JSON list of C-alpha atoms and ligand atoms in Angstrom, two decimals:
[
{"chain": "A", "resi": 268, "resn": "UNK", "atom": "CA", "xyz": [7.63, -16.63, 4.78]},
{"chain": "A", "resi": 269, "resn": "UNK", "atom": "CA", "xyz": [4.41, -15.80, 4.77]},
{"chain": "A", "resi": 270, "resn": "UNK", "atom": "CA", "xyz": [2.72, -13.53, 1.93]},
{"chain": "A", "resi": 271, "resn": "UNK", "atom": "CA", "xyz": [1.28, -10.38, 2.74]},
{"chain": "A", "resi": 272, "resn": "UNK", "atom": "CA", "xyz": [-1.11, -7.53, 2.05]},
{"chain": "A", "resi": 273, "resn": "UNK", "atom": "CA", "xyz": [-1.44, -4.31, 3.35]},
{"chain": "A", "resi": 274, "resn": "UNK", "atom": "CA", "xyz": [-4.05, -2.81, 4.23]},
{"chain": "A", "resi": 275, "resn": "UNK", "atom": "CA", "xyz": [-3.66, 1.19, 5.98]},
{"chain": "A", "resi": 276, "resn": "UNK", "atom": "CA", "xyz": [-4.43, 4.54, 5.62]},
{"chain": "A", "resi": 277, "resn": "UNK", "atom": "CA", "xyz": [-2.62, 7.11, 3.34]},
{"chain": "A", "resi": 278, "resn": "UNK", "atom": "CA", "xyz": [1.15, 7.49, 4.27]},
{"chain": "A", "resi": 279, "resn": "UNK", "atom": "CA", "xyz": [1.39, 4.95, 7.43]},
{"chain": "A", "resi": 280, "resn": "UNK", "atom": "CA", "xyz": [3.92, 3.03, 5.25]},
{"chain": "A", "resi": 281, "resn": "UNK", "atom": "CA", "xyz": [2.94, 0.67, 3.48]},
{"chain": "A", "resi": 282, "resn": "UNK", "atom": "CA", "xyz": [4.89, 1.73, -0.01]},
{"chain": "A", "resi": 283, "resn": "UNK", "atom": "CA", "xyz": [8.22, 1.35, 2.03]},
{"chain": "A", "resi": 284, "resn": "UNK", "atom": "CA", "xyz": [7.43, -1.49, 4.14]},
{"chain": "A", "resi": 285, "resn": "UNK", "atom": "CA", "xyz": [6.79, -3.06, 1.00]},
{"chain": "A", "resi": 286, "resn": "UNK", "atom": "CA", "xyz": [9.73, -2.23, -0.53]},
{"chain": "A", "resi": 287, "resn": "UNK", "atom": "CA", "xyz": [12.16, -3.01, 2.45]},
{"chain": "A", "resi": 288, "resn": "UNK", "atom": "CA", "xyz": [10.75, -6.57, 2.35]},
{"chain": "A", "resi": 289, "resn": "UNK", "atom": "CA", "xyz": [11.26, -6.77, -1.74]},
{"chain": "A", "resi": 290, "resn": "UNK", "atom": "CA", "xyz": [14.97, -5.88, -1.18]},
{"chain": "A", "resi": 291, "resn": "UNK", "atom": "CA", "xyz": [15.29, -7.63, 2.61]},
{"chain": "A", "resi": 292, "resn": "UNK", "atom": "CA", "xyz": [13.65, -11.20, 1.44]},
{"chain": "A", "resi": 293, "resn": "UNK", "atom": "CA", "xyz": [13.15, -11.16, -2.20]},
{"chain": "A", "resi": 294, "resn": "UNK", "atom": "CA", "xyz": [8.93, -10.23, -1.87]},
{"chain": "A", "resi": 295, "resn": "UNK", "atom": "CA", "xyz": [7.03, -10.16, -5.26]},
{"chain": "A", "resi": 296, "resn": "UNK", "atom": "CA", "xyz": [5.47, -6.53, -4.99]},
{"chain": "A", "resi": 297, "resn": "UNK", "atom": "CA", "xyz": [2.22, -5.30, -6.47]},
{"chain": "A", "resi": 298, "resn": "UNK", "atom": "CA", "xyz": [1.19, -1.41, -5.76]},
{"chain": "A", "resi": 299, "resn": "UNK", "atom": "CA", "xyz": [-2.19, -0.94, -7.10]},
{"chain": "A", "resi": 300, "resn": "UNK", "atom": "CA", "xyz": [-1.99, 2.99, -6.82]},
{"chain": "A", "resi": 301, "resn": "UNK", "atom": "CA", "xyz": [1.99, 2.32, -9.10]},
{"chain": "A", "resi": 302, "resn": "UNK", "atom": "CA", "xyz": [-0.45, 0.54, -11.44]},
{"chain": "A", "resi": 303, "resn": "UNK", "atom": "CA", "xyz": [-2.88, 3.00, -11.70]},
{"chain": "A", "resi": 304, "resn": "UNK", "atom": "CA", "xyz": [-0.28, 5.93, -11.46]},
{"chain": "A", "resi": 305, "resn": "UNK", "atom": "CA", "xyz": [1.32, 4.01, -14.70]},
{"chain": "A", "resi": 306, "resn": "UNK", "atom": "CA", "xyz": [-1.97, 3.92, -16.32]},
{"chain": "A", "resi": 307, "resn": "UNK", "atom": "CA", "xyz": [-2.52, 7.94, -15.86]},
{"chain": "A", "resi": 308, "resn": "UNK", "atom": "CA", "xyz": [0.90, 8.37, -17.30]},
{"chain": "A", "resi": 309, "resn": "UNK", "atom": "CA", "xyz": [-0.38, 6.30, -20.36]},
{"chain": "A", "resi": 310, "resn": "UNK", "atom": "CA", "xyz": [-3.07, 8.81, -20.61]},
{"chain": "A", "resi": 311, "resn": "UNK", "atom": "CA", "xyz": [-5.54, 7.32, -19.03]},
{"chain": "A", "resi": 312, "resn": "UNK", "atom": "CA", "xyz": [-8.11, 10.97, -17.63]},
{"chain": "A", "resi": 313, "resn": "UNK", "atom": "CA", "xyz": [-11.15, 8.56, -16.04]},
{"chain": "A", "resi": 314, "resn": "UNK", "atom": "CA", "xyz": [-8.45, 7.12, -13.77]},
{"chain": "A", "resi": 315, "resn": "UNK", "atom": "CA", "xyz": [-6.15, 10.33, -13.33]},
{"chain": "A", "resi": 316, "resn": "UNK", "atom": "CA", "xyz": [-9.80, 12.33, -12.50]},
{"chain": "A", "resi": 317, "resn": "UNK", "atom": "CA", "xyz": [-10.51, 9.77, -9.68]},
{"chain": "A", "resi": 318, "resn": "UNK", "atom": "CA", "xyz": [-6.70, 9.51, -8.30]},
{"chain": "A", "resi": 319, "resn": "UNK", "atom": "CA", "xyz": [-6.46, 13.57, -8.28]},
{"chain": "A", "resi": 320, "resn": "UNK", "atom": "CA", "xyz": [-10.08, 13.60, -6.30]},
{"chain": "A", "resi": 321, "resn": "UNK", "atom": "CA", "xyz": [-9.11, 11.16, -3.88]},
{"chain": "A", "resi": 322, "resn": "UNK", "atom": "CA", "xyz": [-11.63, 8.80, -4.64]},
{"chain": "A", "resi": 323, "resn": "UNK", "atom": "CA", "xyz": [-11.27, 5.12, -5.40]},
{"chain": "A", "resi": 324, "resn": "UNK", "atom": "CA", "xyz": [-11.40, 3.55, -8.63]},
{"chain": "A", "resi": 325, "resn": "UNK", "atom": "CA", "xyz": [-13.80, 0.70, -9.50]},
{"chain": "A", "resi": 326, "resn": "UNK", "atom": "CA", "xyz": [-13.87, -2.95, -7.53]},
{"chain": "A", "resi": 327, "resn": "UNK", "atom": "CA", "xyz": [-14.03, -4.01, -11.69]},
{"chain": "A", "resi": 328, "resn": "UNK", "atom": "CA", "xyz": [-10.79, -2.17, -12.62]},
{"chain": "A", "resi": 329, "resn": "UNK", "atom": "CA", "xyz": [-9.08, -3.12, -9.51]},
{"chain": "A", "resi": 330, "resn": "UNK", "atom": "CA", "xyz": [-9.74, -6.87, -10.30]},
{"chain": "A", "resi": 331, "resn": "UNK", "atom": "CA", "xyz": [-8.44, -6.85, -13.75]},
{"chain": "A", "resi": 332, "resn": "UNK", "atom": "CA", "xyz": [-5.43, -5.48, -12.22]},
{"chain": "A", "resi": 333, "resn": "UNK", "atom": "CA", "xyz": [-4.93, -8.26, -9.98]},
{"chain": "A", "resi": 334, "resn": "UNK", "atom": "CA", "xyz": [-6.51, -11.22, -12.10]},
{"chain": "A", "resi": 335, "resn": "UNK", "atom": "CA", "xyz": [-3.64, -9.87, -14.47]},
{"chain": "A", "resi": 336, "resn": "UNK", "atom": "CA", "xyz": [-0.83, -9.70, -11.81]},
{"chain": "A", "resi": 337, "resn": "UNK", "atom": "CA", "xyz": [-1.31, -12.85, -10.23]},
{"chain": "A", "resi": 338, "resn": "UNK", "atom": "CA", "xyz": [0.09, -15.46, -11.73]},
{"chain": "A", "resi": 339, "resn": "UNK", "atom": "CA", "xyz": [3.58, -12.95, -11.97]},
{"chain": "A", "resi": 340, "resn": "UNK", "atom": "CA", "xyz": [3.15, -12.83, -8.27]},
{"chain": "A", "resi": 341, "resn": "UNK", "atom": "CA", "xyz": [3.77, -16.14, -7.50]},
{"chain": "A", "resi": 342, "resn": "UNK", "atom": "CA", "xyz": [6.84, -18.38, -7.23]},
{"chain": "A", "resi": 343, "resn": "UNK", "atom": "CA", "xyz": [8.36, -16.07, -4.37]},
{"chain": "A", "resi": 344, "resn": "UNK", "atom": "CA", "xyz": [6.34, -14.75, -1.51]},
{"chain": "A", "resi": 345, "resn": "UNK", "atom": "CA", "xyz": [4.57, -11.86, -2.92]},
{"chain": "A", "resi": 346, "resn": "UNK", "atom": "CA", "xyz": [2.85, -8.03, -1.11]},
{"chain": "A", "resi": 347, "resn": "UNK", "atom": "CA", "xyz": [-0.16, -6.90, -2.41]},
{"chain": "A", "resi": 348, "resn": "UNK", "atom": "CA", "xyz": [-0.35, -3.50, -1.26]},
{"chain": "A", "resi": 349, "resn": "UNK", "atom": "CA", "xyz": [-3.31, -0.96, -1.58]},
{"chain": "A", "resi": 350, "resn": "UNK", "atom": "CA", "xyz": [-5.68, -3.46, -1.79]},
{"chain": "A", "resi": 351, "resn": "UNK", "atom": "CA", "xyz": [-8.53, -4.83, -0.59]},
{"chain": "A", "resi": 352, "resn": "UNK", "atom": "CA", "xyz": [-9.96, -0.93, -0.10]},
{"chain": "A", "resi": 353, "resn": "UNK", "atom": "CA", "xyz": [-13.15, -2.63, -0.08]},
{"chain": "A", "resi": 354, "resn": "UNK", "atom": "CA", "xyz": [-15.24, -5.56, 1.28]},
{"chain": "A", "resi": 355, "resn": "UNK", "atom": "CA", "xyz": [-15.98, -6.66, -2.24]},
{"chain": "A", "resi": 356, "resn": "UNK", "atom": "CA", "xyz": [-12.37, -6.39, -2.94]},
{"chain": "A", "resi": 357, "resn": "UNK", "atom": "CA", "xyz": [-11.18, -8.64, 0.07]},
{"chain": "A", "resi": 358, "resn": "UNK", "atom": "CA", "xyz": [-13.75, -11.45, -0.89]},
{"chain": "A", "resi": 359, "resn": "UNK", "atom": "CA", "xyz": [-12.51, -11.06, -4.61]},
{"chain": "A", "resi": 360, "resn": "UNK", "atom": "CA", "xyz": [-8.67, -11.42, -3.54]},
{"chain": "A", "resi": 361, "resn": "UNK", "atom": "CA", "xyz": [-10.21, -14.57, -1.34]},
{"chain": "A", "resi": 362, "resn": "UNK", "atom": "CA", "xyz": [-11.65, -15.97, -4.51]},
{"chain": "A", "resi": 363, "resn": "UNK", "atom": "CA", "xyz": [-8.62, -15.71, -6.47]},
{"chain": "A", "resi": 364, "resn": "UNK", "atom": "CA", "xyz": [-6.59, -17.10, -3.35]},
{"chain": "A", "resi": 365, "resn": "UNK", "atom": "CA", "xyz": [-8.45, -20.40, -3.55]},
{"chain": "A", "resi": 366, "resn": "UNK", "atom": "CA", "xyz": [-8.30, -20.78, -7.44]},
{"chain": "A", "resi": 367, "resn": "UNK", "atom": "CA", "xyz": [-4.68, -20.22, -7.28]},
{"chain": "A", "resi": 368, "resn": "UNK", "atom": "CA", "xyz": [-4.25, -22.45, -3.88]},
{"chain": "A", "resi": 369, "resn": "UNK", "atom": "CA", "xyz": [-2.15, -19.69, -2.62]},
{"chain": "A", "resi": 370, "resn": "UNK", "atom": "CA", "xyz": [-2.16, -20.21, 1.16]},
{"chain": "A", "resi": 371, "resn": "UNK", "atom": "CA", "xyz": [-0.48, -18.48, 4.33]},
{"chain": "A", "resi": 372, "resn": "UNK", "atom": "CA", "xyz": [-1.41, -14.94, 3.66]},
{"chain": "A", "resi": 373, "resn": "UNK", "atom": "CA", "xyz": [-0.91, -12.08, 6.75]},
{"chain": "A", "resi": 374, "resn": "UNK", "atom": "CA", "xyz": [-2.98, -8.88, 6.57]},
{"chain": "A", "resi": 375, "resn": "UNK", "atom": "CA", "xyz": [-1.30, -6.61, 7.71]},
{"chain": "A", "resi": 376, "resn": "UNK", "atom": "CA", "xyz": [-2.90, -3.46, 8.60]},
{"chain": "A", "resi": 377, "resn": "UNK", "atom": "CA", "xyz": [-1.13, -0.14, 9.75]},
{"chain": "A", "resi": 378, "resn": "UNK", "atom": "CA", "xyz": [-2.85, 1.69, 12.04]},
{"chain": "A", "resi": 379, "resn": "UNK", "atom": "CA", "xyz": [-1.84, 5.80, 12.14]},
{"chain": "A", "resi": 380, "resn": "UNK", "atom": "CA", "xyz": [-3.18, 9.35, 13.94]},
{"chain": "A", "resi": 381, "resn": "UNK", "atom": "CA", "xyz": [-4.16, 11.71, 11.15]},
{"chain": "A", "resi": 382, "resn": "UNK", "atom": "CA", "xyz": [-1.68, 14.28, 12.13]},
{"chain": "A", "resi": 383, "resn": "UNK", "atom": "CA", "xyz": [1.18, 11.45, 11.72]},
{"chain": "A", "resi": 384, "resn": "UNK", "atom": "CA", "xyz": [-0.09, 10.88, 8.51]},
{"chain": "A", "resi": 385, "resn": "UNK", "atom": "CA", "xyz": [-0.69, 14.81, 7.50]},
{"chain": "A", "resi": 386, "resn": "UNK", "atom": "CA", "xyz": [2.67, 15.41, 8.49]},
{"chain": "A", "resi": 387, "resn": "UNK", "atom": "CA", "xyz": [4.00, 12.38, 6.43]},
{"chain": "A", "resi": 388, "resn": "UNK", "atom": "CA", "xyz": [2.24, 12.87, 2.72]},
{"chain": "A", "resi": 389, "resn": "UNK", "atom": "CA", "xyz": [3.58, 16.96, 3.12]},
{"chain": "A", "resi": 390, "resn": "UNK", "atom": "CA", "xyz": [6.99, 15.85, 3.24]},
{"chain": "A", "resi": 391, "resn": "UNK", "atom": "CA", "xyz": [6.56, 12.80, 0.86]},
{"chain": "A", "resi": 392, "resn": "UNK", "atom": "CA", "xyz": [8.23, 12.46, -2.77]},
{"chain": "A", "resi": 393, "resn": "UNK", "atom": "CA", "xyz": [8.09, 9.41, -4.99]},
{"chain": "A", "resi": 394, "resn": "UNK", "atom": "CA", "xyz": [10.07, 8.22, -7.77]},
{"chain": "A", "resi": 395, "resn": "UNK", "atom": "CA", "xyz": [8.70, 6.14, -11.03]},
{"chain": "A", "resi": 396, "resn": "UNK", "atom": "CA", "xyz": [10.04, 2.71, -10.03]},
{"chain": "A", "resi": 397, "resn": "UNK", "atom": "CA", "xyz": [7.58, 2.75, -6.99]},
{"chain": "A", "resi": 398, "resn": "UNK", "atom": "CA", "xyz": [10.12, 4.24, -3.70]},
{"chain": "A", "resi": 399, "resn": "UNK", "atom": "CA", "xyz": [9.36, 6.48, -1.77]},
{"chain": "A", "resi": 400, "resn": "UNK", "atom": "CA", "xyz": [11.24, 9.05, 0.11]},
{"chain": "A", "resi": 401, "resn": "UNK", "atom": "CA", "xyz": [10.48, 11.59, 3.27]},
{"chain": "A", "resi": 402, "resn": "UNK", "atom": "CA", "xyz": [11.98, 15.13, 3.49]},
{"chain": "A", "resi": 403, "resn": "UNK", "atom": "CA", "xyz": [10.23, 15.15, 7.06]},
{"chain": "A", "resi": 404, "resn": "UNK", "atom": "CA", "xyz": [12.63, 12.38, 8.02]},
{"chain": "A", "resi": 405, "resn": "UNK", "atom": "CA", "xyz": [16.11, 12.27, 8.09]},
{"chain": "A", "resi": 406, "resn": "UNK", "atom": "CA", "xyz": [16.40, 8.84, 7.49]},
{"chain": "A", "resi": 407, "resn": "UNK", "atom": "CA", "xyz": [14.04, 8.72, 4.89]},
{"chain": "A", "resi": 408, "resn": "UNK", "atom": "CA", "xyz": [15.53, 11.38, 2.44]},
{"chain": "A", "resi": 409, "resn": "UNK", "atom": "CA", "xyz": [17.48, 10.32, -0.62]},
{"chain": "A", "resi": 410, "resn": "UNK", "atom": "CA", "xyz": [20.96, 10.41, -0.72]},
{"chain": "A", "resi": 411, "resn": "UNK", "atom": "CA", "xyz": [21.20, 13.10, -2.80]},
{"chain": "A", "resi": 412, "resn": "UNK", "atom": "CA", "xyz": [18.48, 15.46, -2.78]},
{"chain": "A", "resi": 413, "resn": "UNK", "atom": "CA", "xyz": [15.65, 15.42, -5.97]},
{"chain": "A", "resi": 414, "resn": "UNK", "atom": "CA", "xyz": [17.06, 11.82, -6.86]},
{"chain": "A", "resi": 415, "resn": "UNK", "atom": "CA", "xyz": [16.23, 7.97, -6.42]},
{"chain": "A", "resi": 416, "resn": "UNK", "atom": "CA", "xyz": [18.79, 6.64, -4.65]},
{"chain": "A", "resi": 417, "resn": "UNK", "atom": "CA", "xyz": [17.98, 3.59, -6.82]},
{"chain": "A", "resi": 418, "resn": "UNK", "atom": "CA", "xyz": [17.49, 4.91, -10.23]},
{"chain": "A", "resi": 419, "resn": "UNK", "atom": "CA", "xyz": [18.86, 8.03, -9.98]},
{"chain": "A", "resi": 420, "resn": "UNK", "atom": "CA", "xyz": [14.98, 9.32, -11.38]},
{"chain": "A", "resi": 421, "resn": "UNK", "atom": "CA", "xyz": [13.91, 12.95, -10.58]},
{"chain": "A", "resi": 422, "resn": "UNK", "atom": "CA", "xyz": [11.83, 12.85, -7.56]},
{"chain": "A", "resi": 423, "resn": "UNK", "atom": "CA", "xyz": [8.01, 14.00, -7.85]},
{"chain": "A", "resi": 424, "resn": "UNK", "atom": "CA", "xyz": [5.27, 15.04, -5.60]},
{"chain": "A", "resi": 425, "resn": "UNK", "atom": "CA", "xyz": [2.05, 13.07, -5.49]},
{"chain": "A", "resi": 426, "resn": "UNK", "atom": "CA", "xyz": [-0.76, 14.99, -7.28]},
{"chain": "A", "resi": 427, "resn": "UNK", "atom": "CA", "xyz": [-3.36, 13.87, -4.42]},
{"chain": "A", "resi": 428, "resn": "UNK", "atom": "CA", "xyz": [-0.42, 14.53, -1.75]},
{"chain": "A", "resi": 429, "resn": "UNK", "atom": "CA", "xyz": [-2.13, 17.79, 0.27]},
{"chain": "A", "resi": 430, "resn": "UNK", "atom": "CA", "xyz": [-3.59, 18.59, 3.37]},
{"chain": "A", "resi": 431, "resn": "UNK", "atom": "CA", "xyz": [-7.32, 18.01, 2.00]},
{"chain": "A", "resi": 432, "resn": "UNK", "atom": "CA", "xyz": [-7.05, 15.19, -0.38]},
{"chain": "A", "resi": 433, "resn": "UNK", "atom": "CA", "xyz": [-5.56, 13.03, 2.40]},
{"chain": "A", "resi": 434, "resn": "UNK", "atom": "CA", "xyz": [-7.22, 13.75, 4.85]},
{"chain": "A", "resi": 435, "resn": "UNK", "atom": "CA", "xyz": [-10.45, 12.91, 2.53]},
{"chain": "A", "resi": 436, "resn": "UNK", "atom": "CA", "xyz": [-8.91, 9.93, 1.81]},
{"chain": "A", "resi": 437, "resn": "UNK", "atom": "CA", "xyz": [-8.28, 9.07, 5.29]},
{"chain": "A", "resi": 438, "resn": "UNK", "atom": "CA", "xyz": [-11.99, 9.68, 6.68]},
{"chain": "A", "resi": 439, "resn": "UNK", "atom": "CA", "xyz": [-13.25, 7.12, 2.99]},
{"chain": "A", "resi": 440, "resn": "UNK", "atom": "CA", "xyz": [-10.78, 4.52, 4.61]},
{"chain": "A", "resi": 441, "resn": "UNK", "atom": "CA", "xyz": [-11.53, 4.11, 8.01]},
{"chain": "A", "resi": 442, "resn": "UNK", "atom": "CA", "xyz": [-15.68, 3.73, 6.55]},
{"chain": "A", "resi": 443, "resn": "UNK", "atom": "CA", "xyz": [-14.39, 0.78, 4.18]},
{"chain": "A", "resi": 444, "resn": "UNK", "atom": "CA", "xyz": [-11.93, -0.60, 6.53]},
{"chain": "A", "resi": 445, "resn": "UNK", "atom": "CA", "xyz": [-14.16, -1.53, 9.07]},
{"chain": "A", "resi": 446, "resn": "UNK", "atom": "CA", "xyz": [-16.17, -3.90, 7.31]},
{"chain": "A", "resi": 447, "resn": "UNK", "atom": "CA", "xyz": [-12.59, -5.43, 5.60]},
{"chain": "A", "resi": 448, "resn": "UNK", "atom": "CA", "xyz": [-11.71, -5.73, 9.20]},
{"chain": "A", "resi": 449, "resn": "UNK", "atom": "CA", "xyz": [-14.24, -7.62, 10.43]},
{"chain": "A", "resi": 450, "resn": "UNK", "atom": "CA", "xyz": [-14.50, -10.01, 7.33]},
{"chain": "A", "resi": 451, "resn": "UNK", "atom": "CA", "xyz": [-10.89, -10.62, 7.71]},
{"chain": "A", "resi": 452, "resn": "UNK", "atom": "CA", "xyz": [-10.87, -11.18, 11.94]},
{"chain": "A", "resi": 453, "resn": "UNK", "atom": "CA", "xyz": [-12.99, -14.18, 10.96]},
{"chain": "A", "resi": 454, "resn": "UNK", "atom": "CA", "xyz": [-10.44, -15.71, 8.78]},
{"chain": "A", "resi": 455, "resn": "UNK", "atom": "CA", "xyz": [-8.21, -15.10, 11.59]},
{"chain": "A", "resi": 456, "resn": "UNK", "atom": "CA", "xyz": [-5.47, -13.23, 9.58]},
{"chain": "A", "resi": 457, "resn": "UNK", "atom": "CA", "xyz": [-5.53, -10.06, 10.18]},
{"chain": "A", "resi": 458, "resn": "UNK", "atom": "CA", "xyz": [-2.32, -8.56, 12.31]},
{"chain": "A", "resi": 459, "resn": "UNK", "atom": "CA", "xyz": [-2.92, -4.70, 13.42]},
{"chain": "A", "resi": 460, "resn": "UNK", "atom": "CA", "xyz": [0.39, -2.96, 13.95]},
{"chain": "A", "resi": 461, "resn": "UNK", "atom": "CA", "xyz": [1.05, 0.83, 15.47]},
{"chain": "A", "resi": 462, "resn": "UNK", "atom": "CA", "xyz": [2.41, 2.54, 12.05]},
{"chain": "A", "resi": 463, "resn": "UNK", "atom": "CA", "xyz": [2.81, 6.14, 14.47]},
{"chain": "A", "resi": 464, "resn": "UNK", "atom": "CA", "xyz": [6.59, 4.41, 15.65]},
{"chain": "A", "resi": 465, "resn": "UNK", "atom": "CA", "xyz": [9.83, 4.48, 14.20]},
{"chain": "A", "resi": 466, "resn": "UNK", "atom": "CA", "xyz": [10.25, 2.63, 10.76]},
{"chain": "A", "resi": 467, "resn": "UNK", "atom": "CA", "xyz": [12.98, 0.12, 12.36]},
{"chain": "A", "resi": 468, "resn": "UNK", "atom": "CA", "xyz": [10.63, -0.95, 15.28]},
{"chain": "A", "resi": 469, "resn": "UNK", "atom": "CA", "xyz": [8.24, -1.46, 12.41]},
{"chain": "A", "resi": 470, "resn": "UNK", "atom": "CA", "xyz": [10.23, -3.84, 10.64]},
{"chain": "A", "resi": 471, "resn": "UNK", "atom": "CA", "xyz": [10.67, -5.59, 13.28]},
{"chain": "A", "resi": 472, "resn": "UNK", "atom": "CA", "xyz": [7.02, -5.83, 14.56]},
{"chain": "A", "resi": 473, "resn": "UNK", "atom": "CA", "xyz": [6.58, -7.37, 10.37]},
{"chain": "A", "resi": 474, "resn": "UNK", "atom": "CA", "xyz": [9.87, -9.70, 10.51]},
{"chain": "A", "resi": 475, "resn": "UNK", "atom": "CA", "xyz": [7.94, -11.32, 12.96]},
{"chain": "A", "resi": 476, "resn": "UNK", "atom": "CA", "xyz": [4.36, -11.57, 11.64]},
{"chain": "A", "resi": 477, "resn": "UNK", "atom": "CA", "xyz": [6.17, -12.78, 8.31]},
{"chain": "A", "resi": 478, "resn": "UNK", "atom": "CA", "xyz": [8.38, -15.55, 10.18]},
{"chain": "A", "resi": 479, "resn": "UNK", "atom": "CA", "xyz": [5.83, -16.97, 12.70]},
{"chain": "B", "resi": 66, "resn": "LIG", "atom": "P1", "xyz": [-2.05, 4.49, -3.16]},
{"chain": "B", "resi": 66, "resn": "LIG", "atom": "O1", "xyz": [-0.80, 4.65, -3.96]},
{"chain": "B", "resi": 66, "resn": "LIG", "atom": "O2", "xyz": [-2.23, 3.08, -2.64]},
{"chain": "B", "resi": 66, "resn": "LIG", "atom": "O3", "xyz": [-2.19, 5.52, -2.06]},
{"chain": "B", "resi": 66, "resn": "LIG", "atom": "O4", "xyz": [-3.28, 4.74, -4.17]},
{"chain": "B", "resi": 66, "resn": "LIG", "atom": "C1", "xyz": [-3.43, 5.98, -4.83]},
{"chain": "B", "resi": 66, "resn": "LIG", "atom": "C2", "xyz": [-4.84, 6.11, -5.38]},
{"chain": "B", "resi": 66, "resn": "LIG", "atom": "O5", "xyz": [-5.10, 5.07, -6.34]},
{"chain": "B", "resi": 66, "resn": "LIG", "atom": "C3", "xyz": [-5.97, 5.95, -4.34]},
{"chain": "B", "resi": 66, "resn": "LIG", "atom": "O6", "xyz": [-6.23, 7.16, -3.63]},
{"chain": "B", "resi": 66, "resn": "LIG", "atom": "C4", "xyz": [-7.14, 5.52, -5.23]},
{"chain": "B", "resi": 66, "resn": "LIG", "atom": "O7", "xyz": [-7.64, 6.62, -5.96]},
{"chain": "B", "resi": 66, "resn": "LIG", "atom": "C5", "xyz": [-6.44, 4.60, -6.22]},
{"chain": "B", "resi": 66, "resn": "LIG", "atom": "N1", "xyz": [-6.40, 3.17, -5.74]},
{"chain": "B", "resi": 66, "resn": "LIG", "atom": "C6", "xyz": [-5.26, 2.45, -5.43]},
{"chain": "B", "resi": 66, "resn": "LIG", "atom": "N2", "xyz": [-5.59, 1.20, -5.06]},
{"chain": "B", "resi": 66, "resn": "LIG", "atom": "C7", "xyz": [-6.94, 1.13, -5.10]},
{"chain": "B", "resi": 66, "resn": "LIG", "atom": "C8", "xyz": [-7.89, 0.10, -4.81]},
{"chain": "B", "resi": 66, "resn": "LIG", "atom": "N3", "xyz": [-7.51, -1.11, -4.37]},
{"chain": "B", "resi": 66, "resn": "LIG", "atom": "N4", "xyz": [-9.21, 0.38, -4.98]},
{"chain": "B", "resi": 66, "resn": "LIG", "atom": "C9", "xyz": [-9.62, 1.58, -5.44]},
{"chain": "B", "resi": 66, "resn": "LIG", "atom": "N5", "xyz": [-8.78, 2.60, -5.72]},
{"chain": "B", "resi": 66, "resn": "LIG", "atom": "C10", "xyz": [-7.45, 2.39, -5.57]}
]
């Protein structure tokens, strides 16, 4: 199986995607925003400031995240999700690639309307071990409302989960993305998928990418 990153605006998916290949196929998983959110709850304010202004953090920050993660990733195919957000980040992820020989890597990159993802991040709730539920969706709510269905944790809201944060968010990504996109069509890895369908058709659409 091939390893994969995602790359995609606010609330197309790629948190549960991410997670239904971890449980589905045994994917190593690394969430820069769980990372960062962990590093806020640590009491980190320069990060929490940046997160709750929907702006990104530094390409220097996000590479000590992933110099440090790396070598955990491996052994199993692994997700890096949330990054590259930039072109500096993609070639730095490409750097680290070759030192590590790490080979076979899909991009993945959700593509969704803003008003699919508006109405998404309004319903959305997240637990501490990284899942994420929908109350817009019936099949994404937890089994028992407020609770991980996994952990049993009290679900939370997203501080930069509102109308304007994402939709600033949104508008900063599809700037970056196009130059990620191009640098990344050249490499000839880059799969785009339509994130406005159904979750299962999803899956599917990724079972393949993964497997071919
Ligand atoms: P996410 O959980 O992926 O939506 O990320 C939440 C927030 O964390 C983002 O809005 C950014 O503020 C920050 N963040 C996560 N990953 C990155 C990254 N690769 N580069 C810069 N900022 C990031």
């Amino acid at each position: 199986m091939k390893n994969v990153i995602f790359i995609s605006p606010p609330a197309a998916g790629k948190g549960t995607f991410s997670k239904y290949l971890e449980q589905k196929f045994g994917y190593n998983h690394l969430a820069t925003g769980d990372v960062l959110r962990e590093r806020v709850e640590a009491g980190d304010l320069v990060v929490k400031e940046l997160i709750d202004s929907g702006k990104l953090v530094s390409d220097e920050t996000i590479a000590d995240i992933i110099k440090d993660k790396i070598k955990t990733l491996k052994g199993n195919p692994f997700i890096i999700d949330g990054c590259p957000r930039t072109l500096v980040q993609a070639k730095m992820l490409n750097d680290m690639f070759k030192e590590e020989m790490i080979t076979d890597v899909a991009i993945i990159k959700l593509d969704i309307d803003l008003n699919v993802a508006i109405d998404r991040i309004l319903g959305r709730v997240i637990c501490s071990c990284g899942r994420s539920y929908n109350l817009n969706y019936e099949a994404l709510k937890p089994k028992k409302e407020g609770v991980c269905d996994f952990c049993s944790s009290v679900l939370k809201k997203r501080t930069d989960d509102n109308k304007e944060k994402i939709t600033k968010r949104f508008i900063d990504y599809e700037v970056n993305v196009k130059d990620i996109v191009q640098f990344y069509k050249r490499c000839g890895i880059l799969y785009e998928v339509n994130a406005n369908q159904e979750p299962s058709k999803i899956e599917e659409v990724i079972k393949g990418i993964i497997n071919g």
